[in-house]
Amino acid sequence: MIKHLPSIYIYFLTLTILSLPAYSQINTDQNTGTIAGTVKQADGLPAVYVNVFIKDTQKGTSTDADGKFKIANLAAGKHTIVLSAVGFNTIEKEVTVNSGETSDLAWVLDESAMNLQLVEIIGRQERGYKNTTSFIGSKSATLLKDLPQSVGYVTKELAQDQAAYRVNDVVKNISGVNQFSFYNDITIRGHRIQGQRDSGNLVNGMRAFTSFWKQQLIPHIERVEVIKGPASAMFGNASPGGTINRVTKKPLTETRQTISATVGSFSTFRTLADFTGPMSKDETLLYRLNLGYENSGSFRDMQNDKNLVVAPSFSFLPNEKTRVNFDIVYQGSQGRLDRGQAVFGDGDLYSVPISKALNAANDYLNEESINATVSLNHQFTDNLSFNSIYMRSGYTEDLLEHRTANAYASLGDGSLDIEKVEMRVFIRKRVWNNDNFNNYFNYNFKVGNIENKLLVGYDYFQQVLESGGSQLEARGYYSADRTETINTYDPDQPELYALDDEGNPIPMVAHFDLTDPDANSLRDMSGYSYTTRIYSQSKLSSHGIYIQNQATWGKFQLMLGLRKEYYTDLLNYKSDNEDPVTQDALIPRIGLVYALNPAVNLYGTYVQGYQPQTSSVINDVNAGGPFDPLIGELFEVGAKSDLFKGRLSASIAVYHLKQKGALYNASDATNPDLLVQIGEEVSKGVEVDFAGSITDNWSIVASYSYNDATITESDDETEIGQQKPNAPKQTGNVWTKYMINKGALQGIGFGLGANFVSERYGSITRGTTTPIFPGYEVVDAAVYYQLEKFRIQMNINNVFNKTHWVGGYDFLRAFPGAPRNLLTTISYTF
């Protein structure tokens, strides 16, 4: 399908050009006048595609990309002008039109929290770095400053300005969030969340199955949100550190088409298209189609990505009380799996170029995922609404890789050759399917002077690893008669092994020589013999009943929530040996918000978390177990404020997060996949975030976090007090953009940013010294030129070409960051 993409774009580009409206000259009358004006958001940015019309008439228009509009040929006299946009409060103003004159007006729209849940169904109109509202933290329309928990976010506008294409590209903008590895693998407040798990990754508030190996793409994403700390009270099985939610772009009532193309370093080529608008004259049926294609290389040897995103979405609005949305997101990916940089066994990170990968030319990783969602919102009355959402999520993995066996090459005398890596081969196929069903009522009512938002809901989730999941593995050293292999070399029994002329054991999969420039060549696999691992069909499911109330009394807002979770894991699913493992949990949540003044809210919260760690979740028969669930507990206090007349949001959070039962590698030489459960870990720290604009043309995001995340209980005393893996104590980021909006240089803009990460430990490896990856500072820059609907930008990432590592497990699997690179993007909006 990927190879046919250019024809798809030609078709849609042709369709777009043919559908462009023709404009005709408007005849004026001596007794008529004109109304013109500018509409802005509260943060000073233009309010685009706002409906502007004259009440009780057919005359109207919408604001352009600069928030401007004009309605000509109006009869002289008084008229009522109406401004409306989804997610904003409607404005009605009486305006006097004078004959032969133009009335030049200005308005500011305020975002409406009450309309928020409709926004999530039919799309958002706002632009800018600031996001003021969400329902992900409470499943009810809530201003972020009224939510008693820290929520970080990145809007599509910030992602566009930074030329970001993946979730990992944007998390640096959020305090307390950073990469763990190259993969879909993130730490939040020092606690890890991963793909191929049913916790930590949400799409529109629903649990979606995602790849672990490939970072999640965002060309179809409206914003990326991070709920910090456990979100189990709302979503059940959730990571104690936090949860990432990706909000997809939804259909808009205004016709809009945007196409863009990006080229740059490492043979990068990307092209995107975004089409949206009404499909019927009465605007009851809306559509949106997001397309994305990437064919890019990498600074890493043998690495390339061919990615395709097709994301159609449809909204049906039969009346003012009912909204139905249907959307599909298809993602196809072709490339190789990059296991990271291996360096010499002495641990010198600079001993091997950061470009060196361990792949063979015949390796591949092909993945497909699809999310299909149907959602319904019905407003029974002004105070009672019902939401029902169903999502089907599927993922297919097809893998062939030459990879490290997590050891250096063994020599006959028992020593190691620190310039050669012991290798193994995986050939693997797996398919998962998820079903996620969520239903809840929102009821607003008043008791005396107390206003209440009551939420009552039920959800069901199941995940099935389909039959046929299996893996072939070739590894180890040949036995003396070459009829079998032995996984590890024992120098006390050399007679058991086939030895070469120098007395060294002969590996079945040749070692990778880190000094050989041709080591990535095609490998002859005809002589490999394989052991087969069967991933037995499995099914896990959960039922959750939850209730929550947000009570407002004067300056106080109290949130109380309680969830009862029932969890079942069916081992050996659909076999004679089917074995159910059941758990249940009662999960409380309490939060308090106090409005210190109109601009500043103080808050405090207590939340518990729950995350099963059964065999189906871990998905590795060699991991050991059974394991107890991962239990989290969060205490957090903070403040949220709006500065510069609401343009800039600011927040500070102080937290104490405890989790019990985390799993770490046992460092067992005979079973490299064996896991061990550690007693308790605590992260505590402070986070500061800013997002928004200082003036109409000056935008900024900035963040800082201090996070002391350590192991506090373990059966190995040497681990107590050690910082958790890939959990930097300090991180910080700033990005600012300034656009010149007048004079000869109007339309030119500049962007400048920097982020730093302090040193981090790699994976805890029992019995050996834990590797340390150095801290780093990286500077990025950009230049923009905006001319009406045309925009060109150039982004320079890592301006000073800083060699750095974004994460790492050990010295065989380090994850370097990209060197200096350049991206140029051209976009046009019809």
PDB file of C-alpha atoms in Angstrom, residues 322-497:
ATOM      1  CA  THR A 322     -26.717  14.354  19.757  1.00  0.00           C
ATOM      2  CA  ARG A 323     -23.216  13.828  18.384  1.00  0.00           C
ATOM      3  CA  VAL A 324     -21.894  10.651  16.771  1.00  0.00           C
ATOM      4  CA  ASN A 325     -18.297  10.219  15.658  1.00  0.00           C
ATOM      5  CA  PHE A 326     -16.584   7.435  13.747  1.00  0.00           C
ATOM      6  CA  ASP A 327     -12.879   7.421  13.040  1.00  0.00           C
ATOM      7  CA  ILE A 328     -10.218   5.029  11.864  1.00  0.00           C
ATOM      8  CA  VAL A 329      -6.459   5.374  12.187  1.00  0.00           C
ATOM      9  CA  TYR A 330      -4.369   3.018  10.080  1.00  0.00           C
ATOM     10  CA  GLN A 331      -0.595   2.997  10.473  1.00  0.00           C
ATOM     11  CA  GLY A 332       1.796   0.871   8.438  1.00  0.00           C
ATOM     12  CA  SER A 333       5.523   0.784   9.092  1.00  0.00           C
ATOM     13  CA  GLN A 334       8.446  -0.853   7.305  1.00  0.00           C
ATOM     14  CA  GLY A 335      12.031  -0.698   8.505  1.00  0.00           C
ATOM     15  CA  ARG A 336      14.442  -2.450  10.845  1.00  0.00           C
ATOM     16  CA  LEU A 337      14.550  -2.778  14.598  1.00  0.00           C
ATOM     17  CA  ASP A 338      17.412  -0.743  16.048  1.00  0.00           C
ATOM     18  CA  ARG A 339      18.692  -2.345  19.251  1.00  0.00           C
ATOM     19  CA  GLY A 340      20.936   0.600  20.026  1.00  0.00           C
ATOM     20  CA  GLN A 341      24.640   1.368  20.016  1.00  0.00           C
ATOM     21  CA  ALA A 342      27.114  -1.212  21.319  1.00  0.00           C
ATOM     22  CA  VAL A 343      30.473   0.118  22.528  1.00  0.00           C
ATOM     23  CA  PHE A 344      33.648  -1.620  23.617  1.00  0.00           C
ATOM     24  CA  GLY A 345      33.345  -3.668  26.783  1.00  0.00           C
ATOM     25  CA  ASP A 346      35.396  -1.169  28.776  1.00  0.00           C
ATOM     26  CA  GLY A 347      32.332   1.095  28.769  1.00  0.00           C
ATOM     27  CA  ASP A 348      33.803   3.958  26.720  1.00  0.00           C
ATOM     28  CA  LEU A 349      30.726   5.454  24.996  1.00  0.00           C
ATOM     29  CA  TYR A 350      33.000   7.185  22.470  1.00  0.00           C
ATOM     30  CA  SER A 351      34.855   4.018  21.442  1.00  0.00           C
ATOM     31  CA  VAL A 352      32.358   3.215  18.670  1.00  0.00           C
ATOM     32  CA  PRO A 353      30.658   5.774  16.385  1.00  0.00           C
ATOM     33  CA  ILE A 354      27.095   6.613  17.420  1.00  0.00           C
ATOM     34  CA  SER A 355      26.056   5.631  13.890  1.00  0.00           C
ATOM     35  CA  LYS A 356      27.016   1.969  14.361  1.00  0.00           C
ATOM     36  CA  ALA A 357      24.043  -0.434  14.519  1.00  0.00           C
ATOM     37  CA  LEU A 358      24.119  -4.223  14.849  1.00  0.00           C
ATOM     38  CA  ASN A 359      21.688  -5.106  12.060  1.00  0.00           C
ATOM     39  CA  ALA A 360      22.334  -7.312   9.067  1.00  0.00           C
ATOM     40  CA  ALA A 361      21.151  -6.171   5.653  1.00  0.00           C
ATOM     41  CA  ASN A 362      18.490  -8.905   5.507  1.00  0.00           C
ATOM     42  CA  ASP A 363      16.771  -7.806   8.753  1.00  0.00           C
ATOM     43  CA  TYR A 364      13.310  -6.248   8.721  1.00  0.00           C
ATOM     44  CA  LEU A 365      10.493  -5.088  10.993  1.00  0.00           C
ATOM     45  CA  ASN A 366       7.044  -4.700   9.450  1.00  0.00           C
ATOM     46  CA  GLU A 367       4.181  -3.486  11.624  1.00  0.00           C
ATOM     47  CA  GLU A 368       0.557  -2.571  11.106  1.00  0.00           C
ATOM     48  CA  SER A 369      -1.884  -1.091  13.585  1.00  0.00           C
ATOM     49  CA  ILE A 370      -5.469   0.038  13.265  1.00  0.00           C
ATOM     50  CA  ASN A 371      -7.767   1.801  15.713  1.00  0.00           C
ATOM     51  CA  ALA A 372     -11.470   2.074  14.896  1.00  0.00           C
ATOM     52  CA  THR A 373     -13.625   4.140  17.244  1.00  0.00           C
ATOM     53  CA  VAL A 374     -17.357   4.863  17.455  1.00  0.00           C
ATOM     54  CA  SER A 375     -18.482   7.429  20.009  1.00  0.00           C
ATOM     55  CA  LEU A 376     -21.839   8.874  20.988  1.00  0.00           C
ATOM     56  CA  ASN A 377     -22.659  11.927  23.052  1.00  0.00           C
ATOM     57  CA  HIS A 378     -26.289  12.679  23.860  1.00  0.00           C
ATOM     58  CA  GLN A 379     -27.512  15.617  25.916  1.00  0.00           C
ATOM     59  CA  PHE A 380     -30.803  14.548  27.535  1.00  0.00           C
ATOM     60  CA  THR A 381     -31.179  17.894  29.296  1.00  0.00           C
ATOM     61  CA  ASP A 382     -28.969  20.883  29.985  1.00  0.00           C
ATOM     62  CA  ASN A 383     -27.681  19.011  33.035  1.00  0.00           C
ATOM     63  CA  LEU A 384     -27.684  15.347  32.004  1.00  0.00           C
ATOM     64  CA  SER A 385     -25.559  13.799  29.255  1.00  0.00           C
ATOM     65  CA  PHE A 386     -24.480  10.310  28.237  1.00  0.00           C
ATOM     66  CA  ASN A 387     -21.278   9.167  26.548  1.00  0.00           C
ATOM     67  CA  SER A 388     -20.678   5.768  24.970  1.00  0.00           C
ATOM     68  CA  ILE A 389     -17.414   4.861  23.239  1.00  0.00           C
ATOM     69  CA  TYR A 390     -16.201   1.655  21.642  1.00  0.00           C
ATOM     70  CA  MET A 391     -12.715   1.191  20.207  1.00  0.00           C
ATOM     71  CA  ARG A 392     -11.251  -1.795  18.403  1.00  0.00           C
ATOM     72  CA  SER A 393      -7.464  -1.782  18.378  1.00  0.00           C
ATOM     73  CA  GLY A 394      -5.289  -4.245  16.477  1.00  0.00           C
ATOM     74  CA  TYR A 395      -1.545  -4.678  15.984  1.00  0.00           C
ATOM     75  CA  THR A 396       0.561  -7.034  13.847  1.00  0.00           C
ATOM     76  CA  GLU A 397       4.308  -7.612  14.244  1.00  0.00           C
ATOM     77  CA  ASP A 398       6.512  -9.332  11.639  1.00  0.00           C
ATOM     78  CA  LEU A 399      10.196  -9.337  12.620  1.00  0.00           C
ATOM     79  CA  LEU A 400      13.565 -10.703  11.516  1.00  0.00           C
ATOM     80  CA  GLU A 401      16.586  -9.363  13.365  1.00  0.00           C
ATOM     81  CA  HIS A 402      20.190 -10.027  14.165  1.00  0.00           C
ATOM     82  CA  ARG A 403      20.645  -8.672  17.664  1.00  0.00           C
ATOM     83  CA  THR A 404      22.927  -8.810  20.660  1.00  0.00           C
ATOM     84  CA  ALA A 405      22.714 -11.744  23.028  1.00  0.00           C
ATOM     85  CA  ASN A 406      23.415  -9.200  25.801  1.00  0.00           C
ATOM     86  CA  ALA A 407      27.036 -10.309  26.111  1.00  0.00           C
ATOM     87  CA  TYR A 408      30.451  -9.800  24.561  1.00  0.00           C
ATOM     88  CA  ALA A 409      32.132 -12.656  22.659  1.00  0.00           C
ATOM     89  CA  SER A 410      33.493 -15.449  24.848  1.00  0.00           C
ATOM     90  CA  LEU A 411      37.109 -16.560  24.392  1.00  0.00           C
ATOM     91  CA  GLY A 412      38.474 -20.008  25.162  1.00  0.00           C
ATOM     92  CA  ASP A 413      40.278 -18.915  28.341  1.00  0.00           C
ATOM     93  CA  GLY A 414      37.046 -17.565  29.845  1.00  0.00           C
ATOM     94  CA  SER A 415      37.775 -13.922  29.086  1.00  0.00           C
ATOM     95  CA  LEU A 416      35.742 -11.696  26.754  1.00  0.00           C
ATOM     96  CA  ASP A 417      36.642 -10.046  23.477  1.00  0.00           C
ATOM     97  CA  ILE A 418      35.443  -6.519  24.256  1.00  0.00           C
ATOM     98  CA  GLU A 419      35.452  -5.508  20.569  1.00  0.00           C
ATOM     99  CA  LYS A 420      33.041  -8.255  19.472  1.00  0.00           C
ATOM    100  CA  VAL A 421      29.390  -8.726  20.421  1.00  0.00           C
ATOM    101  CA  GLU A 422      27.769 -12.122  20.884  1.00  0.00           C
ATOM    102  CA  MET A 423      24.747 -12.295  18.576  1.00  0.00           C
ATOM    103  CA  ARG A 424      21.446 -14.132  18.178  1.00  0.00           C
ATOM    104  CA  VAL A 425      18.647 -14.124  15.605  1.00  0.00           C
ATOM    105  CA  PHE A 426      14.921 -13.701  16.116  1.00  0.00           C
ATOM    106  CA  ILE A 427      12.196 -14.454  13.566  1.00  0.00           C
ATOM    107  CA  ARG A 428       8.854 -13.538  15.135  1.00  0.00           C
ATOM    108  CA  LYS A 429       5.208 -13.028  14.242  1.00  0.00           C
ATOM    109  CA  ARG A 430       2.473 -11.892  16.656  1.00  0.00           C
ATOM    110  CA  VAL A 431      -1.018 -10.398  16.424  1.00  0.00           C
ATOM    111  CA  TRP A 432      -2.991  -8.682  19.185  1.00  0.00           C
ATOM    112  CA  ASN A 433      -6.552  -7.362  19.236  1.00  0.00           C
ATOM    113  CA  ASN A 434      -8.079  -5.101  21.869  1.00  0.00           C
ATOM    114  CA  ASP A 435     -11.707  -4.228  22.586  1.00  0.00           C
ATOM    115  CA  ASN A 436     -12.443  -1.218  24.763  1.00  0.00           C
ATOM    116  CA  PHE A 437     -16.009  -0.218  25.756  1.00  0.00           C
ATOM    117  CA  ASN A 438     -16.743   2.784  27.963  1.00  0.00           C
ATOM    118  CA  ASN A 439     -20.094   4.242  29.079  1.00  0.00           C
ATOM    119  CA  TYR A 440     -20.741   7.051  31.527  1.00  0.00           C
ATOM    120  CA  PHE A 441     -23.301   9.642  32.575  1.00  0.00           C
ATOM    121  CA  ASN A 442     -22.526  13.241  33.526  1.00  0.00           C
ATOM    122  CA  TYR A 443     -25.105  14.937  35.721  1.00  0.00           C
ATOM    123  CA  ASN A 444     -24.852  18.527  36.920  1.00  0.00           C
ATOM    124  CA  PHE A 445     -26.974  19.450  39.924  1.00  0.00           C
ATOM    125  CA  LYS A 446     -27.069  21.894  42.808  1.00  0.00           C
ATOM    126  CA  VAL A 447     -27.584  21.270  46.516  1.00  0.00           C
ATOM    127  CA  GLY A 448     -27.995  24.545  48.336  1.00  0.00           C
ATOM    128  CA  ASN A 449     -24.969  26.646  47.392  1.00  0.00           C
ATOM    129  CA  ILE A 450     -22.946  23.631  46.241  1.00  0.00           C
ATOM    130  CA  GLU A 451     -22.709  22.924  42.498  1.00  0.00           C
ATOM    131  CA  ASN A 452     -21.967  19.308  41.622  1.00  0.00           C
ATOM    132  CA  LYS A 453     -20.724  17.438  38.552  1.00  0.00           C
ATOM    133  CA  LEU A 454     -21.527  13.773  39.080  1.00  0.00           C
ATOM    134  CA  LEU A 455     -19.945  11.096  36.912  1.00  0.00           C
ATOM    135  CA  VAL A 456     -21.084   7.462  36.989  1.00  0.00           C
ATOM    136  CA  GLY A 457     -19.672   4.927  34.561  1.00  0.00           C
ATOM    137  CA  TYR A 458     -18.777   1.383  33.580  1.00  0.00           C
ATOM    138  CA  ASP A 459     -16.044   0.186  31.237  1.00  0.00           C
ATOM    139  CA  TYR A 460     -14.893  -3.129  29.839  1.00  0.00           C
ATOM    140  CA  PHE A 461     -11.553  -3.964  28.277  1.00  0.00           C
ATOM    141  CA  GLN A 462     -10.131  -7.127  26.776  1.00  0.00           C
ATOM    142  CA  GLN A 463      -6.870  -7.944  25.046  1.00  0.00           C
ATOM    143  CA  VAL A 464      -6.279 -11.124  23.060  1.00  0.00           C
ATOM    144  CA  LEU A 465      -2.989 -12.465  21.772  1.00  0.00           C
ATOM    145  CA  GLU A 466      -4.207 -14.388  18.758  1.00  0.00           C
ATOM    146  CA  SER A 467      -3.185 -17.926  17.893  1.00  0.00           C
ATOM    147  CA  GLY A 468      -0.048 -18.437  15.827  1.00  0.00           C
ATOM    148  CA  GLY A 469       2.180 -16.159  17.838  1.00  0.00           C
ATOM    149  CA  SER A 470       5.639 -17.707  17.780  1.00  0.00           C
ATOM    150  CA  GLN A 471       9.340 -17.012  17.545  1.00  0.00           C
ATOM    151  CA  LEU A 472      12.348 -18.822  16.091  1.00  0.00           C
ATOM    152  CA  GLU A 473      15.629 -18.157  17.865  1.00  0.00           C
ATOM    153  CA  ALA A 474      19.150 -19.061  16.823  1.00  0.00           C
ATOM    154  CA  ARG A 475      21.906 -18.474  19.367  1.00  0.00           C
ATOM    155  CA  GLY A 476      24.715 -19.972  21.393  1.00  0.00           C
ATOM    156  CA  TYR A 477      27.936 -21.902  20.763  1.00  0.00           C
ATOM    157  CA  TYR A 478      28.221 -25.176  18.834  1.00  0.00           C
ATOM    158  CA  SER A 479      28.602 -28.375  20.821  1.00  0.00           C
ATOM    159  CA  ALA A 480      31.688 -30.477  20.153  1.00  0.00           C
ATOM    160  CA  ASP A 481      29.883 -32.650  17.590  1.00  0.00           C
ATOM    161  CA  ARG A 482      28.068 -29.607  16.107  1.00  0.00           C
ATOM    162  CA  THR A 483      24.686 -31.305  16.528  1.00  0.00           C
ATOM    163  CA  GLU A 484      23.349 -28.704  18.939  1.00  0.00           C
ATOM    164  CA  THR A 485      24.201 -25.385  20.567  1.00  0.00           C
ATOM    165  CA  ILE A 486      24.815 -24.357  24.154  1.00  0.00           C
ATOM    166  CA  ASN A 487      23.620 -20.868  25.120  1.00  0.00           C
ATOM    167  CA  THR A 488      26.655 -19.864  27.177  1.00  0.00           C
ATOM    168  CA  TYR A 489      30.320 -20.869  27.155  1.00  0.00           C
ATOM    169  CA  ASP A 490      31.771 -22.609  30.237  1.00  0.00           C
ATOM    170  CA  PRO A 491      35.596 -22.296  30.203  1.00  0.00           C
ATOM    171  CA  ASP A 492      35.861 -25.108  32.792  1.00  0.00           C
ATOM    172  CA  GLN A 493      34.400 -27.579  30.276  1.00  0.00           C
ATOM    173  CA  PRO A 494      35.932 -26.674  26.891  1.00  0.00           C
ATOM    174  CA  GLU A 495      35.552 -30.276  25.707  1.00  0.00           C
ATOM    175  CA  LEU A 496      31.801 -29.700  25.376  1.00  0.00           C
ATOM    176  CA  TYR A 497      32.293 -27.104  22.616  1.00  0.00           C
TER     177      TYR A 497
END
